Short mmCIF file of C-alpha atoms in Angstrom, two decimals:
data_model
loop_
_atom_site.label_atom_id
_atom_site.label_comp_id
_atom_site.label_asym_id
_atom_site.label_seq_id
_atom_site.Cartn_x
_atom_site.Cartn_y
_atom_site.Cartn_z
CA UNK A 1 -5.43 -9.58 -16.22
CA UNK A 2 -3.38 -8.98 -12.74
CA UNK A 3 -3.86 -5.67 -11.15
CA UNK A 4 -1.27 -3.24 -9.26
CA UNK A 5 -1.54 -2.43 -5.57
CA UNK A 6 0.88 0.77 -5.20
CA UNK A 7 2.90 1.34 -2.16
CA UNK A 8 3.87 5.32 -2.37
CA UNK A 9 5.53 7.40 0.08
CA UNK A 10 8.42 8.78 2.04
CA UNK A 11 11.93 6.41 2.43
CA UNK A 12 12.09 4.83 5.27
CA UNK A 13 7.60 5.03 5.65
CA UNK A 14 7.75 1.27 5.66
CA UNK A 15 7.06 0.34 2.30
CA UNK A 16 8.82 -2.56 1.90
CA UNK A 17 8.05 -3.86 5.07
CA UNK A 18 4.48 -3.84 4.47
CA UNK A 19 4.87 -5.08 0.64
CA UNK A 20 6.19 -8.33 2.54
CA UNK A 21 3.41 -8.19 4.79
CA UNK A 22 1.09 -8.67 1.96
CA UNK A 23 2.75 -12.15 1.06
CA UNK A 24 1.54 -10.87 -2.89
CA UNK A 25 4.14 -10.61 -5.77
CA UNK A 26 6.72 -7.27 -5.18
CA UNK A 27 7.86 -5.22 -7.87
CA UNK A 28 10.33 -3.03 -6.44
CA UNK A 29 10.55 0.50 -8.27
CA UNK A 30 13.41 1.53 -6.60
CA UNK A 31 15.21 -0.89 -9.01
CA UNK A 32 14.71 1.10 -11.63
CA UNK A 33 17.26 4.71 -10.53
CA UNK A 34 19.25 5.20 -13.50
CA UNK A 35 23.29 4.36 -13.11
CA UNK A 36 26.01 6.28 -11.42
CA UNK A 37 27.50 8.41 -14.14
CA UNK A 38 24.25 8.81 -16.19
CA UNK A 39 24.35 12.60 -17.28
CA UNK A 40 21.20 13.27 -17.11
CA UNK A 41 21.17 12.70 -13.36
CA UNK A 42 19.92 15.77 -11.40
CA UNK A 43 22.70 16.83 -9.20
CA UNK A 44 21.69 18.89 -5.67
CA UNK A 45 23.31 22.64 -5.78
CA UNK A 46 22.56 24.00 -2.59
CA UNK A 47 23.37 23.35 1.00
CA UNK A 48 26.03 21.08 2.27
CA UNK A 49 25.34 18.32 -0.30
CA UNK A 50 25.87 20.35 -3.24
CA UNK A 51 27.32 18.92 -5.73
CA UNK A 52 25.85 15.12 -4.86
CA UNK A 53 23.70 13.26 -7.06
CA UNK A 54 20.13 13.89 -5.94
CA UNK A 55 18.56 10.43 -5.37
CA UNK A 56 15.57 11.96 -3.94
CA UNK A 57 14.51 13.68 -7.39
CA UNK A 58 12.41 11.45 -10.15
CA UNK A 59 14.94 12.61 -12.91
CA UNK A 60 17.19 10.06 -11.52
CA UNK A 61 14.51 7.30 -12.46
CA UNK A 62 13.44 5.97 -14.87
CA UNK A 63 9.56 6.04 -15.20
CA UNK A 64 8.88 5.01 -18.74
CA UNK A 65 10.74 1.74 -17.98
CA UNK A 66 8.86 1.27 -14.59
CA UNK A 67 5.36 1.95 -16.60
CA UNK A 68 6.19 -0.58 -19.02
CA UNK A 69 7.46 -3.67 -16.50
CA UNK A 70 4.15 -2.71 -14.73
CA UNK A 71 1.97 -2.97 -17.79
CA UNK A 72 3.65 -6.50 -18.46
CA UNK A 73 2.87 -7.87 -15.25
CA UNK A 74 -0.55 -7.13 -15.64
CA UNK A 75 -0.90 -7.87 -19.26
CA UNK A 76 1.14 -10.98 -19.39
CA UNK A 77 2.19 -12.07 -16.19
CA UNK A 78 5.88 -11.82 -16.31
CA UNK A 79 7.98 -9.10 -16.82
CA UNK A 80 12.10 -9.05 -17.04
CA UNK A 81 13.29 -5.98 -14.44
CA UNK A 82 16.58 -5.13 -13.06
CA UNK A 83 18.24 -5.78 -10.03
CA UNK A 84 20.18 -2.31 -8.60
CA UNK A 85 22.63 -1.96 -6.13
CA UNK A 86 22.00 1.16 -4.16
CA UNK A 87 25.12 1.15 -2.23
CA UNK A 88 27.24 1.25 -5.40
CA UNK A 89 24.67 3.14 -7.53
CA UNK A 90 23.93 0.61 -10.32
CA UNK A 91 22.22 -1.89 -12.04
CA UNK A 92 24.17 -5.38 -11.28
CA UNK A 93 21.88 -7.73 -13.14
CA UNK A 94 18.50 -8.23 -14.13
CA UNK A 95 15.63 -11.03 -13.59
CA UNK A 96 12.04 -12.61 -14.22
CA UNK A 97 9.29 -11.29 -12.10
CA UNK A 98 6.53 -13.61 -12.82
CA UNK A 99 3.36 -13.17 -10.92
CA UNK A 100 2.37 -16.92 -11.18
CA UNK A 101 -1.34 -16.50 -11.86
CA UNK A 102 -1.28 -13.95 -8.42
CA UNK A 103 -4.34 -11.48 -9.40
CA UNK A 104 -2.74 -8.68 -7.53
CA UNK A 105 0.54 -7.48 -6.99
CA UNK A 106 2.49 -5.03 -5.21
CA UNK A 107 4.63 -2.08 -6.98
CA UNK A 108 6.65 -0.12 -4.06
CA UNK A 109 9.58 2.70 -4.32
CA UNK A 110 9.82 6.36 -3.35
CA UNK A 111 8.43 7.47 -7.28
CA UNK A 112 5.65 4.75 -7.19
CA UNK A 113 3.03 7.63 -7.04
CA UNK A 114 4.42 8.62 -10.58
CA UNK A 115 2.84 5.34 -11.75
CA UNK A 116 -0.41 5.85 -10.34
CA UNK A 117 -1.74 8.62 -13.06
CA UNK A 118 -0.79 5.89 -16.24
CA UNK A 119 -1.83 2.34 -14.05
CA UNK A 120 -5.17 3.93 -13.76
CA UNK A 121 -5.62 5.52 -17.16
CA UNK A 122 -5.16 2.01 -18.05
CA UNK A 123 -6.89 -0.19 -16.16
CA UNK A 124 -4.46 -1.52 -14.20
CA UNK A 125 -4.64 0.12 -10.61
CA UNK A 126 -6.26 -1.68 -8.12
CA UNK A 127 -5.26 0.67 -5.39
CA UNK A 128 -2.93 2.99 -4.38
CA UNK A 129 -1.30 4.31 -0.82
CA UNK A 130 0.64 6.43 0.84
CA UNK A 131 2.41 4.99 3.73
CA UNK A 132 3.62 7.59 6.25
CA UNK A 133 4.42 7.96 9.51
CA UNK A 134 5.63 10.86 12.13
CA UNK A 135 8.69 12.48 10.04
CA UNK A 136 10.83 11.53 13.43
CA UNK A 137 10.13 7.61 12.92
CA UNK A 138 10.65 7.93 9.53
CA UNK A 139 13.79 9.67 10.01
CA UNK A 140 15.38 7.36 12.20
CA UNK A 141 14.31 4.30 10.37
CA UNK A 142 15.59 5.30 7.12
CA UNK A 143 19.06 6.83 8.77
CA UNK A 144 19.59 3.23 10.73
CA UNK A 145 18.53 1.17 7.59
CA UNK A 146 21.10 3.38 5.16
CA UNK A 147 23.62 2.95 7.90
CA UNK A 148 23.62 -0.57 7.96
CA UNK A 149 23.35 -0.88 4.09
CA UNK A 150 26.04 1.71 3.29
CA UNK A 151 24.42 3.33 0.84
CA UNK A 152 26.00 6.60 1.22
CA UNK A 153 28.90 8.00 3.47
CA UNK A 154 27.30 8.77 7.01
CA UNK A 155 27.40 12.33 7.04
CA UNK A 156 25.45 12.37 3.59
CA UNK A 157 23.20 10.46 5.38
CA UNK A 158 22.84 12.24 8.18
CA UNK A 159 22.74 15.41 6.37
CA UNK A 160 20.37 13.94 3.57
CA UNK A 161 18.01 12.51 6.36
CA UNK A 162 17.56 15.92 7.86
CA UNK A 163 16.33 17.59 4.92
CA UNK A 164 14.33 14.68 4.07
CA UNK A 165 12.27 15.28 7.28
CA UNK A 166 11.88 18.67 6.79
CA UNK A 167 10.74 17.75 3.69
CA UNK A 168 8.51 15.62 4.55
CA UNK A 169 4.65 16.59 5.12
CA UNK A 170 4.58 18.86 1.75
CA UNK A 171 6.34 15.14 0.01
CA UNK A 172 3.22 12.97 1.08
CA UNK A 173 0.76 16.03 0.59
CA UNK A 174 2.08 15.97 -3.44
CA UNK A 175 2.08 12.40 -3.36
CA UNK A 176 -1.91 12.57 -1.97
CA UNK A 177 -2.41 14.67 -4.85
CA UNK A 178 -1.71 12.14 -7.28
CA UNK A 179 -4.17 10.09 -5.76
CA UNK A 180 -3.12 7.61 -3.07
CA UNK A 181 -5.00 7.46 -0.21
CA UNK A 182 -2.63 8.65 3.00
CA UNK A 183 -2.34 5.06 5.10
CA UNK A 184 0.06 4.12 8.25
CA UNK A 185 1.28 0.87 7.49
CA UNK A 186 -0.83 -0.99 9.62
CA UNK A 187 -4.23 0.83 8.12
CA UNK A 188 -2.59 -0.09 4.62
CA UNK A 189 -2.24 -4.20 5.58
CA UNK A 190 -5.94 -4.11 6.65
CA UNK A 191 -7.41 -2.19 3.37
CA UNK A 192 -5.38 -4.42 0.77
CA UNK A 193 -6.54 -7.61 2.53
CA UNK A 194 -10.37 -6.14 2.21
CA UNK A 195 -9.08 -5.56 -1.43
CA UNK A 196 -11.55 -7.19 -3.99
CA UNK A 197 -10.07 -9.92 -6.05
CA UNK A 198 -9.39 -8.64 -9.84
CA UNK A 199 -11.45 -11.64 -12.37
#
């Protein structure tokens, strides 16, 4: 049976950098937001977003689905999981994550410390991390890579981006409490290559 590595913490921390990094299987939990037009997505009422969809709050994903692609990687090997597009807000396909035999994998997204609770109830968790960094490099990194994406018109970004990093210390102190261990990327690269191989 495979076991989960999971990469929590703020957008733009790094996460999917350092999931490369690893060279291990990704499963990217950001692929599974909910669709544009969903109505059971949470919708921001205050400020000068109001009124937008609010990406940033796990009601907009979908963490039964994520817990069950998870336990089928582990369990089997192979899961089916979608592909979303972020700049147009929806699913646009799906396909097969298989692991290959890998004994580890990696399971990255801004909900991934959601998982953490059920992957370890189970079994399954072979470690999990918070990647974070100073609130201004995070800032900047996520603002630049959502700019050159598109996901969202600039001055939601901007505007989205500033709460974000207001946001952030009391974000990776609640995702702490869930139990990932609070990592720069770097720190994280070195403890999951010390990681003991699941048999």
């Amino acid at each position: 049976m495979a076991r989960v590595i999971v990469l929590a913490g703020p957008s733009g921390a790094g996460k999917s950098r350092l999931a490369e990094r690893t060279g291990l299987p990704v499963l990217r939990l950001d692929d599974f937001y909910k669709s544009a037009g969903d109505p059971s997505l949470p919708v921001i009422t205050e400020g000068a977003n109001a009124g937008v969809v609010d990406w940033d709050d796990p009601a907009s994903w979908l963490l039964e689905d994520a817990v069950a692609a998870l336990a089928a990687l582990c369990e089997v090997g192979r899961a089916e999981v979608p592909v979303y597009d972020i700049a147009h807000d929806g699913r646009c396909g799906s396909q097969v994550l298989d692991l290959e035999g890998a004994p580890l994998f990696v399971a990255e997204g801004i909900f991934a410390h959601h998982v953490v609770e059920s992957c370890r109830a189970a079994g399954l968790l072979a470690a999990a991390y918070c990647v974070r960094q100073h609130p201004m490099i995070t800032f900047w990194r996520r603002l630049t890579r959502d700019l050159r994406e598109h996901r969202k018109a600039p001055l939601v970004l901007l505007r989205r981006g500033i709460v974000l990093m207001r946001e952030q210390r009391e974000l990776v102190a609640e995702i702490v409490a869930t139990g990932c261990e609070p990592v720069s990327p770097d720190e994280a690269a070195r403890f999951i290559e010390w990681l003991p191989v699941p048999r």
